[in-house]
């Protein structure tokens, strides 16, 4: 007797019945539409605005965090929200911190400080190479750049017309 399962109770299927059927009959449905069928049966979902949660976390965190070092080492822009990299880093820190709050791990918060905050802090507060290097905490956003230093932070010319990205 074989150990393989048998499907004796399953009805016989004729593959000819399925010829011409679409592989995905709902391919035209937008997965991001809250009510794809337009029937109105299910609950409608409003987009979640996390700005208030983020700003609460930001305010609380920066009342806790300490920038170590001298003023030349630790720098901050009074208009930090105008820096795309800073926004991305802070958002990543916020989302990781949200995961910590939901975690059952006893060491999750410690891991967040060591593996998230400490690493981002080194970049954010670096006066020489960090995103605020052209800012001044009292004079304002991009103060150093507007004093005669213009141009992109990283000169990145576009490749020639015949260039193609590597195939993956």
mmCIF file with all atom_site columns, N, CA and C in Angstrom, residues 68-139:
data_model
loop_
_atom_site.group_PDB
_atom_site.id
_atom_site.type_symbol
_atom_site.label_atom_id
_atom_site.label_alt_id
_atom_site.label_comp_id
_atom_site.label_asym_id
_atom_site.label_entity_id
_atom_site.label_seq_id
_atom_site.pdbx_PDB_ins_code
_atom_site.Cartn_x
_atom_site.Cartn_y
_atom_site.Cartn_z
_atom_site.occupancy
_atom_site.B_iso_or_equiv
_atom_site.pdbx_formal_charge
_atom_site.auth_seq_id
_atom_site.auth_comp_id
_atom_site.auth_asym_id
_atom_site.auth_atom_id
_atom_site.pdbx_PDB_model_num
ATOM 1   N N  . UNK A 1 68  ? 25.857 64.287 22.121 1.00 0.00 ? 68  UNK A N  1
ATOM 2   C CA . UNK A 1 68  ? 27.122 64.381 22.826 1.00 0.00 ? 68  UNK A CA 1
ATOM 3   C C  . UNK A 1 68  ? 28.166 65.024 21.935 1.00 0.00 ? 68  UNK A C  1
ATOM 4   N N  . UNK A 1 69  ? 29.121 65.664 22.522 1.00 0.00 ? 69  UNK A N  1
ATOM 5   C CA . UNK A 1 69  ? 30.185 66.304 21.772 1.00 0.00 ? 69  UNK A CA 1
ATOM 6   C C  . UNK A 1 69  ? 30.050 67.810 21.805 1.00 0.00 ? 69  UNK A C  1
ATOM 7   N N  . UNK A 1 70  ? 30.926 68.460 21.082 1.00 0.00 ? 70  UNK A N  1
ATOM 8   C CA . UNK A 1 70  ? 30.904 69.920 21.052 1.00 0.00 ? 70  UNK A CA 1
ATOM 9   C C  . UNK A 1 70  ? 29.932 70.406 19.991 1.00 0.00 ? 70  UNK A C  1
ATOM 10  N N  . UNK A 1 71  ? 29.737 71.702 19.954 1.00 0.00 ? 71  UNK A N  1
ATOM 11  C CA . UNK A 1 71  ? 28.829 72.309 18.982 1.00 0.00 ? 71  UNK A CA 1
ATOM 12  C C  . UNK A 1 71  ? 29.289 72.023 17.557 1.00 0.00 ? 71  UNK A C  1
ATOM 13  N N  . UNK A 1 72  ? 30.608 71.881 17.348 1.00 0.00 ? 72  UNK A N  1
ATOM 14  C CA . UNK A 1 72  ? 31.114 71.581 16.014 1.00 0.00 ? 72  UNK A CA 1
ATOM 15  C C  . UNK A 1 72  ? 30.778 70.152 15.587 1.00 0.00 ? 72  UNK A C  1
ATOM 16  N N  . UNK A 1 73  ? 30.592 69.282 16.557 1.00 0.00 ? 73  UNK A N  1
ATOM 17  C CA . UNK A 1 73  ? 30.278 67.890 16.232 1.00 0.00 ? 73  UNK A CA 1
ATOM 18  C C  . UNK A 1 73  ? 28.774 67.689 16.109 1.00 0.00 ? 73  UNK A C  1
ATOM 19  N N  . UNK A 1 74  ? 28.008 68.210 17.047 1.00 0.00 ? 74  UNK A N  1
ATOM 20  C CA . UNK A 1 74  ? 26.556 68.024 17.033 1.00 0.00 ? 74  UNK A CA 1
ATOM 21  C C  . UNK A 1 74  ? 25.906 69.283 16.476 1.00 0.00 ? 74  UNK A C  1
ATOM 22  N N  . UNK A 1 75  ? 25.234 69.146 15.353 1.00 0.00 ? 75  UNK A N  1
ATOM 23  C CA . UNK A 1 75  ? 24.576 70.277 14.717 1.00 0.00 ? 75  UNK A CA 1
ATOM 24  C C  . UNK A 1 75  ? 23.159 69.865 14.344 1.00 0.00 ? 75  UNK A C  1
ATOM 25  N N  . UNK A 1 76  ? 22.270 70.817 14.326 1.00 0.00 ? 76  UNK A N  1
ATOM 26  C CA . UNK A 1 76  ? 20.870 70.552 13.970 1.00 0.00 ? 76  UNK A CA 1
ATOM 27  C C  . UNK A 1 76  ? 20.343 71.745 13.196 1.00 0.00 ? 76  UNK A C  1
ATOM 28  N N  . UNK A 1 77  ? 19.511 71.503 12.223 1.00 0.00 ? 77  UNK A N  1
ATOM 29  C CA . UNK A 1 77  ? 18.917 72.582 11.447 1.00 0.00 ? 77  UNK A CA 1
ATOM 30  C C  . UNK A 1 77  ? 17.583 72.958 12.078 1.00 0.00 ? 77  UNK A C  1
ATOM 31  N N  . UNK A 1 78  ? 17.353 74.269 12.276 1.00 0.00 ? 78  UNK A N  1
ATOM 32  C CA . UNK A 1 78  ? 16.072 74.672 12.849 1.00 0.00 ? 78  UNK A CA 1
ATOM 33  C C  . UNK A 1 78  ? 14.893 74.375 11.916 1.00 0.00 ? 78  UNK A C  1
ATOM 34  N N  . UNK A 1 79  ? 15.175 74.110 10.657 1.00 0.00 ? 79  UNK A N  1
ATOM 35  C CA . UNK A 1 79  ? 14.133 73.715 9.697  1.00 0.00 ? 79  UNK A CA 1
ATOM 36  C C  . UNK A 1 79  ? 14.454 72.324 9.148  1.00 0.00 ? 79  UNK A C  1
ATOM 37  N N  . UNK A 1 80  ? 14.609 71.387 10.072 1.00 0.00 ? 80  UNK A N  1
ATOM 38  C CA . UNK A 1 80  ? 15.005 70.025 9.731  1.00 0.00 ? 80  UNK A CA 1
ATOM 39  C C  . UNK A 1 80  ? 14.075 69.375 8.723  1.00 0.00 ? 80  UNK A C  1
ATOM 40  N N  . UNK A 1 81  ? 12.816 69.739 8.709  1.00 0.00 ? 81  UNK A N  1
ATOM 41  C CA . UNK A 1 81  ? 11.824 69.100 7.837  1.00 0.00 ? 81  UNK A CA 1
ATOM 42  C C  . UNK A 1 81  ? 12.073 69.419 6.366  1.00 0.00 ? 81  UNK A C  1
ATOM 43  N N  . UNK A 1 82  ? 12.944 70.380 6.064  1.00 0.00 ? 82  UNK A N  1
ATOM 44  C CA . UNK A 1 82  ? 13.262 70.724 4.680  1.00 0.00 ? 82  UNK A CA 1
ATOM 45  C C  . UNK A 1 82  ? 14.359 69.829 4.096  1.00 0.00 ? 82  UNK A C  1
ATOM 46  N N  . UNK A 1 83  ? 14.876 68.903 4.865  1.00 0.00 ? 83  UNK A N  1
ATOM 47  C CA . UNK A 1 83  ? 15.932 67.990 4.430  1.00 0.00 ? 83  UNK A CA 1
ATOM 48  C C  . UNK A 1 83  ? 15.338 66.613 4.146  1.00 0.00 ? 83  UNK A C  1
ATOM 49  N N  . UNK A 1 84  ? 15.256 66.209 2.876  1.00 0.00 ? 84  UNK A N  1
ATOM 50  C CA . UNK A 1 84  ? 14.666 64.899 2.546  1.00 0.00 ? 84  UNK A CA 1
ATOM 51  C C  . UNK A 1 84  ? 15.335 63.725 3.241  1.00 0.00 ? 84  UNK A C  1
ATOM 52  N N  . UNK A 1 85  ? 16.669 63.736 3.328  1.00 0.00 ? 85  UNK A N  1
ATOM 53  C CA . UNK A 1 85  ? 17.351 62.620 3.989  1.00 0.00 ? 85  UNK A CA 1
ATOM 54  C C  . UNK A 1 85  ? 16.988 62.554 5.463  1.00 0.00 ? 85  UNK A C  1
ATOM 55  N N  . UNK A 1 86  ? 16.898 63.696 6.107  1.00 0.00 ? 86  UNK A N  1
ATOM 56  C CA . UNK A 1 86  ? 16.547 63.740 7.527  1.00 0.00 ? 86  UNK A CA 1
ATOM 57  C C  . UNK A 1 86  ? 15.133 63.208 7.722  1.00 0.00 ? 86  UNK A C  1
ATOM 58  N N  . UNK A 1 87  ? 14.217 63.633 6.844  1.00 0.00 ? 87  UNK A N  1
ATOM 59  C CA . UNK A 1 87  ? 12.845 63.131 6.924  1.00 0.00 ? 87  UNK A CA 1
ATOM 60  C C  . UNK A 1 87  ? 12.817 61.611 6.799  1.00 0.00 ? 87  UNK A C  1
ATOM 61  N N  . UNK A 1 88  ? 13.572 61.076 5.841  1.00 0.00 ? 88  UNK A N  1
ATOM 62  C CA . UNK A 1 88  ? 13.588 59.629 5.630  1.00 0.00 ? 88  UNK A CA 1
ATOM 63  C C  . UNK A 1 88  ? 14.175 58.913 6.849  1.00 0.00 ? 88  UNK A C  1
ATOM 64  N N  . UNK A 1 89  ? 15.265 59.445 7.401  1.00 0.00 ? 89  UNK A N  1
ATOM 65  C CA . UNK A 1 89  ? 15.886 58.811 8.563  1.00 0.00 ? 89  UNK A CA 1
ATOM 66  C C  . UNK A 1 89  ? 14.969 58.871 9.787  1.00 0.00 ? 89  UNK A C  1
ATOM 67  N N  . UNK A 1 90  ? 14.377 60.029 10.025 1.00 0.00 ? 90  UNK A N  1
ATOM 68  C CA . UNK A 1 90  ? 13.492 60.162 11.186 1.00 0.00 ? 90  UNK A CA 1
ATOM 69  C C  . UNK A 1 90  ? 12.245 59.293 11.029 1.00 0.00 ? 90  UNK A C  1
ATOM 70  N N  . UNK A 1 91  ? 11.719 59.209 9.819  1.00 0.00 ? 91  UNK A N  1
ATOM 71  C CA . UNK A 1 91  ? 10.557 58.357 9.586  1.00 0.00 ? 91  UNK A CA 1
ATOM 72  C C  . UNK A 1 91  ? 10.916 56.895 9.833  1.00 0.00 ? 91  UNK A C  1
ATOM 73  N N  . UNK A 1 92  ? 12.111 56.478 9.380  1.00 0.00 ? 92  UNK A N  1
ATOM 74  C CA . UNK A 1 92  ? 12.556 55.104 9.615  1.00 0.00 ? 92  UNK A CA 1
ATOM 75  C C  . UNK A 1 92  ? 12.703 54.843 11.118 1.00 0.00 ? 92  UNK A C  1
ATOM 76  N N  . UNK A 1 93  ? 13.263 55.810 11.838 1.00 0.00 ? 93  UNK A N  1
ATOM 77  C CA . UNK A 1 93  ? 13.399 55.670 13.288 1.00 0.00 ? 93  UNK A CA 1
ATOM 78  C C  . UNK A 1 93  ? 12.037 55.564 13.962 1.00 0.00 ? 93  UNK A C  1
ATOM 79  N N  . UNK A 1 94  ? 11.115 56.393 13.525 1.00 0.00 ? 94  UNK A N  1
ATOM 80  C CA . UNK A 1 94  ? 9.756  56.376 14.081 1.00 0.00 ? 94  UNK A CA 1
ATOM 81  C C  . UNK A 1 94  ? 9.084  55.037 13.838 1.00 0.00 ? 94  UNK A C  1
ATOM 82  N N  . UNK A 1 95  ? 9.153  54.540 12.599 1.00 0.00 ? 95  UNK A N  1
ATOM 83  C CA . UNK A 1 95  ? 8.498  53.265 12.277 1.00 0.00 ? 95  UNK A CA 1
ATOM 84  C C  . UNK A 1 95  ? 9.132  52.114 13.053 1.00 0.00 ? 95  UNK A C  1
ATOM 85  N N  . UNK A 1 96  ? 10.454 52.137 13.181 1.00 0.00 ? 96  UNK A N  1
ATOM 86  C CA . UNK A 1 96  ? 11.132 51.095 13.963 1.00 0.00 ? 96  UNK A CA 1
ATOM 87  C C  . UNK A 1 96  ? 10.723 51.188 15.434 1.00 0.00 ? 96  UNK A C  1
ATOM 88  N N  . UNK A 1 97  ? 10.547 52.401 15.924 1.00 0.00 ? 97  UNK A N  1
ATOM 89  C CA . UNK A 1 97  ? 10.135 52.575 17.321 1.00 0.00 ? 97  UNK A CA 1
ATOM 90  C C  . UNK A 1 97  ? 8.699  52.083 17.522 1.00 0.00 ? 97  UNK A C  1
ATOM 91  N N  . UNK A 1 98  ? 7.836  52.285 16.531 1.00 0.00 ? 98  UNK A N  1
ATOM 92  C CA . UNK A 1 98  ? 6.475  51.747 16.609 1.00 0.00 ? 98  UNK A CA 1
ATOM 93  C C  . UNK A 1 98  ? 6.517  50.226 16.726 1.00 0.00 ? 98  UNK A C  1
ATOM 94  N N  . UNK A 1 99  ? 7.405  49.598 15.966 1.00 0.00 ? 99  UNK A N  1
ATOM 95  C CA . UNK A 1 99  ? 7.532  48.138 16.029 1.00 0.00 ? 99  UNK A CA 1
ATOM 96  C C  . UNK A 1 99  ? 7.986  47.709 17.419 1.00 0.00 ? 99  UNK A C  1
ATOM 97  N N  . UNK A 1 100 ? 8.869  48.495 18.035 1.00 0.00 ? 100 UNK A N  1
ATOM 98  C CA . UNK A 1 100 ? 9.325  48.192 19.397 1.00 0.00 ? 100 UNK A CA 1
ATOM 99  C C  . UNK A 1 100 ? 8.148  48.217 20.363 1.00 0.00 ? 100 UNK A C  1
ATOM 100 N N  . UNK A 1 101 ? 7.282  49.212 20.202 1.00 0.00 ? 101 UNK A N  1
ATOM 101 C CA . UNK A 1 101 ? 6.129  49.336 21.100 1.00 0.00 ? 101 UNK A CA 1
ATOM 102 C C  . UNK A 1 101 ? 5.181  48.150 20.991 1.00 0.00 ? 101 UNK A C  1
ATOM 103 N N  . UNK A 1 102 ? 5.145  47.518 19.825 1.00 0.00 ? 102 UNK A N  1
ATOM 104 C CA . UNK A 1 102 ? 4.279  46.356 19.623 1.00 0.00 ? 102 UNK A CA 1
ATOM 105 C C  . UNK A 1 102 ? 4.976  45.041 19.950 1.00 0.00 ? 102 UNK A C  1
ATOM 106 N N  . UNK A 1 103 ? 6.280  45.093 20.123 1.00 0.00 ? 103 UNK A N  1
ATOM 107 C CA . UNK A 1 103 ? 7.076  43.887 20.330 1.00 0.00 ? 103 UNK A CA 1
ATOM 108 C C  . UNK A 1 103 ? 6.884  43.332 21.739 1.00 0.00 ? 103 UNK A C  1
ATOM 109 N N  . UNK A 1 104 ? 6.973  42.029 21.827 1.00 0.00 ? 104 UNK A N  1
ATOM 110 C CA . UNK A 1 104 ? 6.946  41.361 23.123 1.00 0.00 ? 104 UNK A CA 1
ATOM 111 C C  . UNK A 1 104 ? 8.354  41.086 23.624 1.00 0.00 ? 104 UNK A C  1
ATOM 112 N N  . UNK A 1 105 ? 9.345  41.421 22.809 1.00 0.00 ? 105 UNK A N  1
ATOM 113 C CA . UNK A 1 105 ? 10.730 41.176 23.173 1.00 0.00 ? 105 UNK A CA 1
ATOM 114 C C  . UNK A 1 105 ? 11.161 42.125 24.277 1.00 0.00 ? 105 UNK A C  1
ATOM 115 N N  . UNK A 1 106 ? 11.829 41.585 25.290 1.00 0.00 ? 106 UNK A N  1
ATOM 116 C CA . UNK A 1 106 ? 12.281 42.396 26.410 1.00 0.00 ? 106 UNK A CA 1
ATOM 117 C C  . UNK A 1 106 ? 13.451 43.296 26.036 1.00 0.00 ? 106 UNK A C  1
ATOM 118 N N  . UNK A 1 107 ? 14.195 42.927 25.008 1.00 0.00 ? 107 UNK A N  1
ATOM 119 C CA . UNK A 1 107 ? 15.354 43.729 24.635 1.00 0.00 ? 107 UNK A CA 1
ATOM 120 C C  . UNK A 1 107 ? 15.121 44.562 23.375 1.00 0.00 ? 107 UNK A C  1
ATOM 121 N N  . UNK A 1 108 ? 13.895 44.669 22.914 1.00 0.00 ? 108 UNK A N  1
ATOM 122 C CA . UNK A 1 108 ? 13.600 45.405 21.685 1.00 0.00 ? 108 UNK A CA 1
ATOM 123 C C  . UNK A 1 108 ? 13.957 46.885 21.796 1.00 0.00 ? 108 UNK A C  1
ATOM 124 N N  . UNK A 1 109 ? 13.679 47.493 22.921 1.00 0.00 ? 109 UNK A N  1
ATOM 125 C CA . UNK A 1 109 ? 13.988 48.909 23.084 1.00 0.00 ? 109 UNK A CA 1
ATOM 126 C C  . UNK A 1 109 ? 15.498 49.140 23.091 1.00 0.00 ? 109 UNK A C  1
ATOM 127 N N  . UNK A 1 110 ? 16.226 48.277 23.763 1.00 0.00 ? 110 UNK A N  1
ATOM 128 C CA . UNK A 1 110 ? 17.677 48.386 23.759 1.00 0.00 ? 110 UNK A CA 1
ATOM 129 C C  . UNK A 1 110 ? 18.225 48.220 22.341 1.00 0.00 ? 110 UNK A C  1
ATOM 130 N N  . UNK A 1 111 ? 17.697 47.243 21.612 1.00 0.00 ? 111 UNK A N  1
ATOM 131 C CA . UNK A 1 111 ? 18.108 47.052 20.222 1.00 0.00 ? 111 UNK A CA 1
ATOM 132 C C  . UNK A 1 111 ? 17.819 48.298 19.393 1.00 0.00 ? 111 UNK A C  1
ATOM 133 N N  . UNK A 1 112 ? 16.676 48.939 19.624 1.00 0.00 ? 112 UNK A N  1
ATOM 134 C CA . UNK A 1 112 ? 16.339 50.155 18.878 1.00 0.00 ? 112 UNK A CA 1
ATOM 135 C C  . UNK A 1 112 ? 17.383 51.243 19.136 1.00 0.00 ? 112 UNK A C  1
ATOM 136 N N  . UNK A 1 113 ? 17.747 51.451 20.389 1.00 0.00 ? 113 UNK A N  1
ATOM 137 C CA . UNK A 1 113 ? 18.746 52.479 20.701 1.00 0.00 ? 113 UNK A CA 1
ATOM 138 C C  . UNK A 1 113 ? 20.069 52.162 20.029 1.00 0.00 ? 113 UNK A C  1
ATOM 139 N N  . UNK A 1 114 ? 20.526 50.918 20.139 1.00 0.00 ? 114 UNK A N  1
ATOM 140 C CA . UNK A 1 114 ? 21.843 50.549 19.605 1.00 0.00 ? 114 UNK A CA 1
ATOM 141 C C  . UNK A 1 114 ? 21.871 50.441 18.090 1.00 0.00 ? 114 UNK A C  1
ATOM 142 N N  . UNK A 1 115 ? 20.871 49.799 17.516 1.00 0.00 ? 115 UNK A N  1
ATOM 143 C CA . UNK A 1 115 ? 20.904 49.496 16.086 1.00 0.00 ? 115 UNK A CA 1
ATOM 144 C C  . UNK A 1 115 ? 20.188 50.504 15.206 1.00 0.00 ? 115 UNK A C  1
ATOM 145 N N  . UNK A 1 116 ? 19.414 51.374 15.799 1.00 0.00 ? 116 UNK A N  1
ATOM 146 C CA . UNK A 1 116 ? 18.704 52.379 15.000 1.00 0.00 ? 116 UNK A CA 1
ATOM 147 C C  . UNK A 1 116 ? 19.170 53.780 15.384 1.00 0.00 ? 116 UNK A C  1
ATOM 148 N N  . UNK A 1 117 ? 18.827 54.217 16.592 1.00 0.00 ? 117 UNK A N  1
ATOM 149 C CA . UNK A 1 117 ? 19.136 55.593 16.971 1.00 0.00 ? 117 UNK A CA 1
ATOM 150 C C  . UNK A 1 117 ? 20.633 55.890 16.926 1.00 0.00 ? 117 UNK A C  1
ATOM 151 N N  . UNK A 1 118 ? 21.459 55.062 17.541 1.00 0.00 ? 118 UNK A N  1
ATOM 152 C CA . UNK A 1 118 ? 22.893 55.356 17.603 1.00 0.00 ? 118 UNK A CA 1
ATOM 153 C C  . UNK A 1 118 ? 23.506 55.473 16.211 1.00 0.00 ? 118 UNK A C  1
ATOM 154 N N  . UNK A 1 119 ? 23.084 54.646 15.291 1.00 0.00 ? 119 UNK A N  1
ATOM 155 C CA . UNK A 1 119 ? 23.639 54.688 13.930 1.00 0.00 ? 119 UNK A CA 1
ATOM 156 C C  . UNK A 1 119 ? 23.157 55.919 13.169 1.00 0.00 ? 119 UNK A C  1
ATOM 157 N N  . UNK A 1 120 ? 21.877 56.245 13.259 1.00 0.00 ? 120 UNK A N  1
ATOM 158 C CA . UNK A 1 120 ? 21.364 57.432 12.564 1.00 0.00 ? 120 UNK A CA 1
ATOM 159 C C  . UNK A 1 120 ? 21.889 58.713 13.209 1.00 0.00 ? 120 UNK A C  1
ATOM 160 N N  . UNK A 1 121 ? 22.027 58.702 14.528 1.00 0.00 ? 121 UNK A N  1
ATOM 161 C CA . UNK A 1 121 ? 22.508 59.887 15.241 1.00 0.00 ? 121 UNK A CA 1
ATOM 162 C C  . UNK A 1 121 ? 23.888 60.294 14.748 1.00 0.00 ? 121 UNK A C  1
ATOM 163 N N  . UNK A 1 122 ? 24.754 59.318 14.495 1.00 0.00 ? 122 UNK A N  1
ATOM 164 C CA . UNK A 1 122 ? 26.096 59.620 14.020 1.00 0.00 ? 122 UNK A CA 1
ATOM 165 C C  . UNK A 1 122 ? 26.072 60.382 12.701 1.00 0.00 ? 122 UNK A C  1
ATOM 166 N N  . UNK A 1 123 ? 25.129 60.068 11.851 1.00 0.00 ? 123 UNK A N  1
ATOM 167 C CA . UNK A 1 123 ? 25.012 60.761 10.572 1.00 0.00 ? 123 UNK A CA 1
ATOM 168 C C  . UNK A 1 123 ? 24.310 62.104 10.753 1.00 0.00 ? 123 UNK A C  1
ATOM 169 N N  . UNK A 1 124 ? 23.197 62.103 11.469 1.00 0.00 ? 124 UNK A N  1
ATOM 170 C CA . UNK A 1 124 ? 22.401 63.328 11.606 1.00 0.00 ? 124 UNK A CA 1
ATOM 171 C C  . UNK A 1 124 ? 23.186 64.465 12.258 1.00 0.00 ? 124 UNK A C  1
ATOM 172 N N  . UNK A 1 125 ? 23.966 64.163 13.284 1.00 0.00 ? 125 UNK A N  1
ATOM 173 C CA . UNK A 1 125 ? 24.654 65.206 14.040 1.00 0.00 ? 125 UNK A CA 1
ATOM 174 C C  . UNK A 1 125 ? 26.083 65.474 13.567 1.00 0.00 ? 125 UNK A C  1
ATOM 175 N N  . UNK A 1 126 ? 26.522 64.868 12.487 1.00 0.00 ? 126 UNK A N  1
ATOM 176 C CA . UNK A 1 126 ? 27.881 65.075 12.014 1.00 0.00 ? 126 UNK A CA 1
ATOM 177 C C  . UNK A 1 126 ? 27.977 66.412 11.279 1.00 0.00 ? 126 UNK A C  1
ATOM 178 N N  . UNK A 1 127 ? 28.669 67.373 11.872 1.00 0.00 ? 127 UNK A N  1
ATOM 179 C CA . UNK A 1 127 ? 28.775 68.722 11.307 1.00 0.00 ? 127 UNK A CA 1
ATOM 180 C C  . UNK A 1 127 ? 29.610 68.760 10.037 1.00 0.00 ? 127 UNK A C  1
ATOM 181 N N  . UNK A 1 128 ? 30.487 67.783 9.837  1.00 0.00 ? 128 UNK A N  1
ATOM 182 C CA . UNK A 1 128 ? 31.361 67.786 8.666  1.00 0.00 ? 128 UNK A CA 1
ATOM 183 C C  . UNK A 1 128 ? 30.712 67.171 7.432  1.00 0.00 ? 128 UNK A C  1
ATOM 184 N N  . UNK A 1 129 ? 29.989 66.071 7.617  1.00 0.00 ? 129 UNK A N  1
ATOM 185 C CA . UNK A 1 129 ? 29.451 65.345 6.467  1.00 0.00 ? 129 UNK A CA 1
ATOM 186 C C  . UNK A 1 129 ? 27.954 65.082 6.539  1.00 0.00 ? 129 UNK A C  1
ATOM 187 N N  . UNK A 1 130 ? 27.310 65.415 7.641  1.00 0.00 ? 130 UNK A N  1
ATOM 188 C CA . UNK A 1 130 ? 25.892 65.119 7.823  1.00 0.00 ? 130 UNK A CA 1
ATOM 189 C C  . UNK A 1 130 ? 24.987 66.021 7.001  1.00 0.00 ? 130 UNK A C  1
ATOM 190 N N  . UNK A 1 131 ? 23.713 65.737 6.984  1.00 0.00 ? 131 UNK A N  1
ATOM 191 C CA . UNK A 1 131 ? 22.769 66.507 6.167  1.00 0.00 ? 131 UNK A CA 1
ATOM 192 C C  . UNK A 1 131 ? 22.625 67.964 6.601  1.00 0.00 ? 131 UNK A C  1
ATOM 193 N N  . UNK A 1 132 ? 23.042 68.292 7.816  1.00 0.00 ? 132 UNK A N  1
ATOM 194 C CA . UNK A 1 132 ? 22.937 69.672 8.297  1.00 0.00 ? 132 UNK A CA 1
ATOM 195 C C  . UNK A 1 132 ? 24.256 70.442 8.169  1.00 0.00 ? 132 UNK A C  1
ATOM 196 N N  . UNK A 1 133 ? 25.215 69.912 7.418  1.00 0.00 ? 133 UNK A N  1
ATOM 197 C CA . UNK A 1 133 ? 26.543 70.524 7.358  1.00 0.00 ? 133 UNK A CA 1
ATOM 198 C C  . UNK A 1 133 ? 26.504 71.961 6.844  1.00 0.00 ? 133 UNK A C  1
ATOM 199 N N  . UNK A 1 134 ? 25.525 72.326 6.053  1.00 0.00 ? 134 UNK A N  1
ATOM 200 C CA . UNK A 1 134 ? 25.421 73.687 5.533  1.00 0.00 ? 134 UNK A CA 1
ATOM 201 C C  . UNK A 1 134 ? 24.441 74.538 6.322  1.00 0.00 ? 134 UNK A C  1
ATOM 202 N N  . UNK A 1 135 ? 23.960 74.018 7.437  1.00 0.00 ? 135 UNK A N  1
ATOM 203 C CA . UNK A 1 135 ? 22.992 74.746 8.257  1.00 0.00 ? 135 UNK A CA 1
ATOM 204 C C  . UNK A 1 135 ? 23.683 75.276 9.512  1.00 0.00 ? 135 UNK A C  1
ATOM 205 N N  . UNK A 1 136 ? 23.057 76.227 10.130 1.00 0.00 ? 136 UNK A N  1
ATOM 206 C CA . UNK A 1 136 ? 23.559 76.785 11.373 1.00 0.00 ? 136 UNK A CA 1
ATOM 207 C C  . UNK A 1 136 ? 22.399 76.813 12.350 1.00 0.00 ? 136 UNK A C  1
ATOM 208 N N  . UNK A 1 137 ? 22.636 76.352 13.573 1.00 0.00 ? 137 UNK A N  1
ATOM 209 C CA . UNK A 1 137 ? 21.542 76.244 14.546 1.00 0.00 ? 137 UNK A CA 1
ATOM 210 C C  . UNK A 1 137 ? 20.940 77.603 14.890 1.00 0.00 ? 137 UNK A C  1
ATOM 211 N N  . UNK A 1 138 ? 21.700 78.682 14.756 1.00 0.00 ? 138 UNK A N  1
ATOM 212 C CA . UNK A 1 138 ? 21.143 80.012 15.062 1.00 0.00 ? 138 UNK A CA 1
ATOM 213 C C  . UNK A 1 138 ? 20.845 80.812 13.801 1.00 0.00 ? 138 UNK A C  1
ATOM 214 N N  . UNK A 1 139 ? 21.661 80.632 12.744 1.00 0.00 ? 139 UNK A N  1
ATOM 215 C CA . UNK A 1 139 ? 21.467 81.406 11.518 1.00 0.00 ? 139 UNK A CA 1
ATOM 216 C C  . UNK A 1 139 ? 20.435 80.783 10.579 1.00 0.00 ? 139 UNK A C  1
#
